[in-house]
Amino acid sequence: MSEKPPVSKESSGDEPVPDEVWERFIRDTELDIRATAPKEPSARARMVTDRLRGQREAAEPRGRKARRRSAEPEGWRTGPAWQEMNGRAARKRRMWGVLGVFLATGVLLVALNPSRALSVVTGGDGSDGADATPLAAETAAPTGAPPSFDPDRPTLKEPFRGSPAVQYADGAAGIELPDATALGGISKERVAAALAGTRTLLIESNLSPATLRGERPEAALALIDPLEKEVLDPLTTGLVKPDKDHDPLTLFSRFDPKKVKLVGDVVKTRGRMTFDKGSDGGVVVHADYTFVYPVVKAAPGSTEVARTIVRRILDIEVTDPSVAQSTPGKLWISRHDVDSGNSRCDLDNGYLNPEFADETPSGPSPSGPAVDPYDRSRSLDTDRSGACGTVTRT
């Protein structure tokens, strides 16, 4: 602490300054000096200032003075930190641009080939029945053929590969009944019974394992009104001695077990059933269904899978017993049309006769039109005396 100078009583004429007052004066003076004295910048501040000055001088155009800004430390708005942020934004824009291209490609793939899009997502082949999305029930007549699937060959494990049938229902699950109502003087109960009977007839005629193995379809025959001789007689004769005029295939799907056998135990089914008032009163049940059968040769070790596609249209009449004679609880068939794809039409042996790719074609060359057996929008040609045609796919 500084010593206080001597004060001459003669010169001042005042009393001496007390010690505590003098010490307070000295302390306050020192604090004021520290507060107002210029501060020397730290070494880090000098380093930052020098770096910024060097960057500005390097960026100034030669030959003229560049405008100078006050030196600012690098922060979120200046220097490399901001440039790095701009770089990240540019990378994000490029990333979203690439993702946009992939998204547009995916949308186009789904629109052009849904099965291939499905295979990309699931890792499958796009045609396996386990991966394909099942179709909703058919409630109206289709307006065109189903889209093409990948032309992959079927296999023993995946017999419906490459076919629209991968999206069809399995067997009897594809035969759904509409809600019955009273109509044309026929009670709701009788309409419901006719619908159920038609479904049973379709199952016993086209899905029953015994029928498909070529056995006599007793359960199906028992459903038909015994008074309808013009239907029963040709069928019963054809089951014993088939020929062109006595063909059981007009109502039943049958394969020769000595030549072919089904692959697995699933037959794919697609169609619809409706009913309406008959032209002479009563009710007509209308059934229109397609059945897809995967088969392989019965020879041991056969692996080539072929498919036969059968479409059937049935009309079952429900009449007032006082107007038309019929047997209660039996079905009166007023129409039964059939169209078979991949079955030789030059053979009348009472069986469906699928052709395989490893076989040498035999019989007359097809001369009829080419048709898509999966196209359920077309009308059936019931003239079986016409020329044999070809199918565009199986």
Coordinates of C-alpha atoms in Angstrom, one line a residue, residues 42-233:
S42 CA -5.7 -12.9 -25.8
A43 CA -3.4 -15.0 -27.9
R44 CA -6.5 -17.0 -29.4
A45 CA -8.3 -13.7 -30.3
R46 CA -5.1 -12.5 -32.1
M47 CA -4.8 -15.7 -33.9
V48 CA -8.5 -15.7 -35.1
T49 CA -8.2 -12.0 -36.2
D50 CA -5.0 -12.7 -38.1
R51 CA -6.5 -15.7 -39.9
L52 CA -9.6 -13.7 -41.0
R53 CA -7.5 -10.8 -42.1
G54 CA -5.4 -13.2 -44.2
Q55 CA -8.5 -14.8 -45.8
R56 CA -10.0 -11.4 -46.7
E57 CA -6.7 -10.2 -48.2
A58 CA -6.4 -13.4 -50.3
A59 CA -10.0 -12.9 -51.6
E60 CA -9.6 -9.3 -52.5
P61 CA -9.3 -8.6 -56.3
R62 CA -5.9 -7.5 -57.4
G63 CA -5.4 -3.9 -58.6
R64 CA -8.2 -2.3 -56.6
K65 CA -9.4 -2.1 -53.0
A66 CA -12.0 -4.5 -51.9
R67 CA -14.6 -3.5 -49.5
R68 CA -13.7 -4.7 -46.0
R69 CA -16.1 -6.0 -43.4
S70 CA -15.4 -6.0 -39.7
A71 CA -13.7 -9.1 -38.6
E72 CA -16.2 -11.7 -37.3
P73 CA -15.3 -15.0 -35.8
E74 CA -16.5 -18.1 -37.7
G75 CA -20.0 -18.9 -36.7
W76 CA -23.2 -20.5 -37.9
R77 CA -23.6 -17.7 -40.5
T78 CA -20.0 -17.2 -41.7
G79 CA -17.0 -19.1 -42.9
P80 CA -16.5 -22.9 -43.2
A81 CA -19.4 -23.7 -40.9
W82 CA -22.0 -22.2 -43.2
Q83 CA -20.3 -23.7 -46.3
E84 CA -20.5 -27.1 -44.7
M85 CA -24.2 -26.6 -44.1
N86 CA -24.7 -25.6 -47.7
G87 CA -22.9 -28.8 -48.7
R88 CA -25.2 -30.9 -46.6
A89 CA -28.2 -29.2 -48.2
A90 CA -26.9 -29.9 -51.7
R91 CA -26.3 -33.6 -50.8
K92 CA -29.8 -33.8 -49.4
R93 CA -31.3 -32.3 -52.6
R94 CA -29.3 -34.8 -54.7
M95 CA -30.5 -37.7 -52.5
W96 CA -34.1 -36.7 -52.8
G97 CA -33.7 -36.3 -56.5
V98 CA -32.4 -39.9 -56.8
L99 CA -35.2 -41.2 -54.6
G100 CA -37.7 -39.4 -56.8
V101 CA -36.4 -41.2 -59.9
F102 CA -36.7 -44.6 -58.1
L103 CA -40.2 -43.7 -56.9
A104 CA -41.4 -42.8 -60.4
T105 CA -39.8 -46.0 -61.8
G106 CA -41.7 -48.0 -59.1
V107 CA -45.0 -46.4 -60.0
L108 CA -44.5 -47.2 -63.7
L109 CA -43.5 -50.8 -62.9
V110 CA -46.7 -51.3 -60.8
A111 CA -48.9 -49.8 -63.6
L112 CA -47.3 -51.9 -66.4
N113 CA -46.6 -55.2 -64.6
P114 CA -48.1 -55.6 -61.1
S115 CA -46.8 -59.2 -60.8
R116 CA -43.2 -58.1 -61.4
A117 CA -43.6 -55.2 -59.0
L118 CA -44.8 -57.7 -56.4
S119 CA -41.7 -59.9 -57.0
V120 CA -39.4 -57.0 -56.5
V121 CA -41.0 -56.2 -53.1
T122 CA -41.4 -59.8 -51.9
G123 CA -38.3 -61.3 -53.5
G124 CA -40.6 -64.0 -55.1
D125 CA -41.3 -64.6 -58.8
G126 CA -44.4 -62.5 -58.8
S127 CA -46.6 -65.5 -59.7
D128 CA -46.6 -67.7 -56.7
G129 CA -50.2 -68.1 -55.3
A130 CA -48.9 -67.4 -51.8
D131 CA -47.5 -64.0 -52.9
A132 CA -50.2 -62.9 -55.3
T133 CA -53.0 -60.7 -53.9
P134 CA -56.3 -62.6 -54.2
L135 CA -59.0 -61.0 -56.4
A136 CA -62.2 -59.7 -54.9
A137 CA -65.3 -61.8 -55.7
E138 CA -66.6 -61.3 -59.2
T139 CA -69.8 -59.4 -59.0
A140 CA -70.3 -58.4 -62.6
A141 CA -69.3 -59.6 -66.1
P142 CA -65.7 -58.7 -66.8
T143 CA -65.1 -56.2 -69.6
G144 CA -61.9 -57.7 -70.9
A145 CA -59.2 -60.3 -70.4
P146 CA -57.0 -60.2 -67.3
P147 CA -53.6 -58.7 -67.6
S148 CA -50.6 -60.8 -68.7
F149 CA -48.4 -62.2 -66.1
D150 CA -44.7 -63.1 -66.3
P151 CA -44.3 -65.9 -68.8
D152 CA -42.7 -68.2 -66.3
R153 CA -43.2 -71.9 -66.7
P154 CA -45.2 -73.6 -64.0
T155 CA -43.5 -76.0 -61.6
L156 CA -44.5 -78.9 -59.4
K157 CA -44.1 -76.5 -56.4
E158 CA -45.8 -73.6 -58.1
P159 CA -48.2 -75.0 -60.7
F160 CA -50.0 -71.7 -61.3
R161 CA -46.9 -69.7 -61.9
G162 CA -47.2 -67.2 -64.8
S163 CA -51.0 -67.6 -64.9
P164 CA -53.9 -65.2 -63.9
A165 CA -55.1 -68.2 -61.8
V166 CA -52.6 -67.3 -59.1
Q167 CA -55.1 -64.7 -58.0
Y168 CA -58.2 -67.0 -58.2
A169 CA -59.8 -68.6 -55.2
D170 CA -59.0 -72.1 -54.2
G171 CA -61.6 -74.6 -55.2
A172 CA -65.1 -74.3 -53.6
A173 CA -64.1 -71.0 -51.9
G174 CA -64.5 -69.4 -55.3
I175 CA -68.1 -70.3 -55.6
E176 CA -70.0 -67.7 -53.5
L177 CA -73.8 -67.5 -53.3
P178 CA -75.8 -64.3 -53.6
D179 CA -78.4 -63.5 -51.0
A180 CA -81.7 -65.3 -51.8
T181 CA -84.9 -63.3 -52.1
A182 CA -88.4 -64.3 -53.2
L183 CA -88.9 -63.7 -56.9
G184 CA -91.3 -64.7 -59.8
G185 CA -93.7 -66.4 -57.4
I186 CA -90.9 -68.5 -56.0
S187 CA -90.3 -68.3 -52.2
K188 CA -87.1 -67.2 -50.7
E189 CA -86.5 -70.7 -49.3
R190 CA -86.8 -72.3 -52.8
V191 CA -84.5 -69.8 -54.3
A192 CA -82.0 -70.4 -51.6
A193 CA -82.2 -74.1 -52.1
A194 CA -81.7 -73.7 -55.9
L195 CA -78.6 -71.6 -55.3
A196 CA -77.1 -74.1 -52.9
G197 CA -78.0 -77.0 -55.2
T198 CA -76.3 -75.3 -58.1
R199 CA -73.2 -74.7 -56.0
T200 CA -73.1 -78.4 -55.0
L201 CA -73.5 -79.5 -58.6
L202 CA -70.6 -77.3 -59.7
I203 CA -68.4 -78.8 -56.9
E204 CA -69.3 -82.4 -57.6
S205 CA -68.9 -81.9 -61.4
N206 CA -65.7 -79.9 -61.5
L207 CA -63.8 -80.1 -58.1
S208 CA -64.6 -83.6 -56.6
P209 CA -61.4 -85.6 -56.6
A210 CA -63.3 -88.7 -57.6
T211 CA -64.8 -87.0 -60.6
L212 CA -61.5 -85.5 -61.6
R213 CA -59.9 -89.0 -61.5
G214 CA -62.4 -90.2 -64.1
E215 CA -64.8 -92.0 -61.7
R216 CA -68.5 -92.0 -62.2
P217 CA -69.9 -88.7 -60.7
E218 CA -72.7 -90.3 -58.7
A219 CA -73.3 -87.3 -56.4
A220 CA -73.6 -84.9 -59.3
L221 CA -76.0 -87.1 -61.3
A222 CA -78.2 -87.5 -58.2
L223 CA -78.8 -83.7 -58.2
I224 CA -80.3 -83.6 -61.7
D225 CA -84.1 -84.0 -62.1
P226 CA -84.7 -87.6 -63.2
L227 CA -87.5 -86.3 -65.5
E228 CA -84.9 -84.4 -67.6
K229 CA -84.0 -87.3 -69.9
E230 CA -82.5 -85.2 -72.6
V231 CA -79.7 -84.2 -70.3
L232 CA -79.2 -87.4 -68.3
D233 CA -79.3 -89.9 -71.1

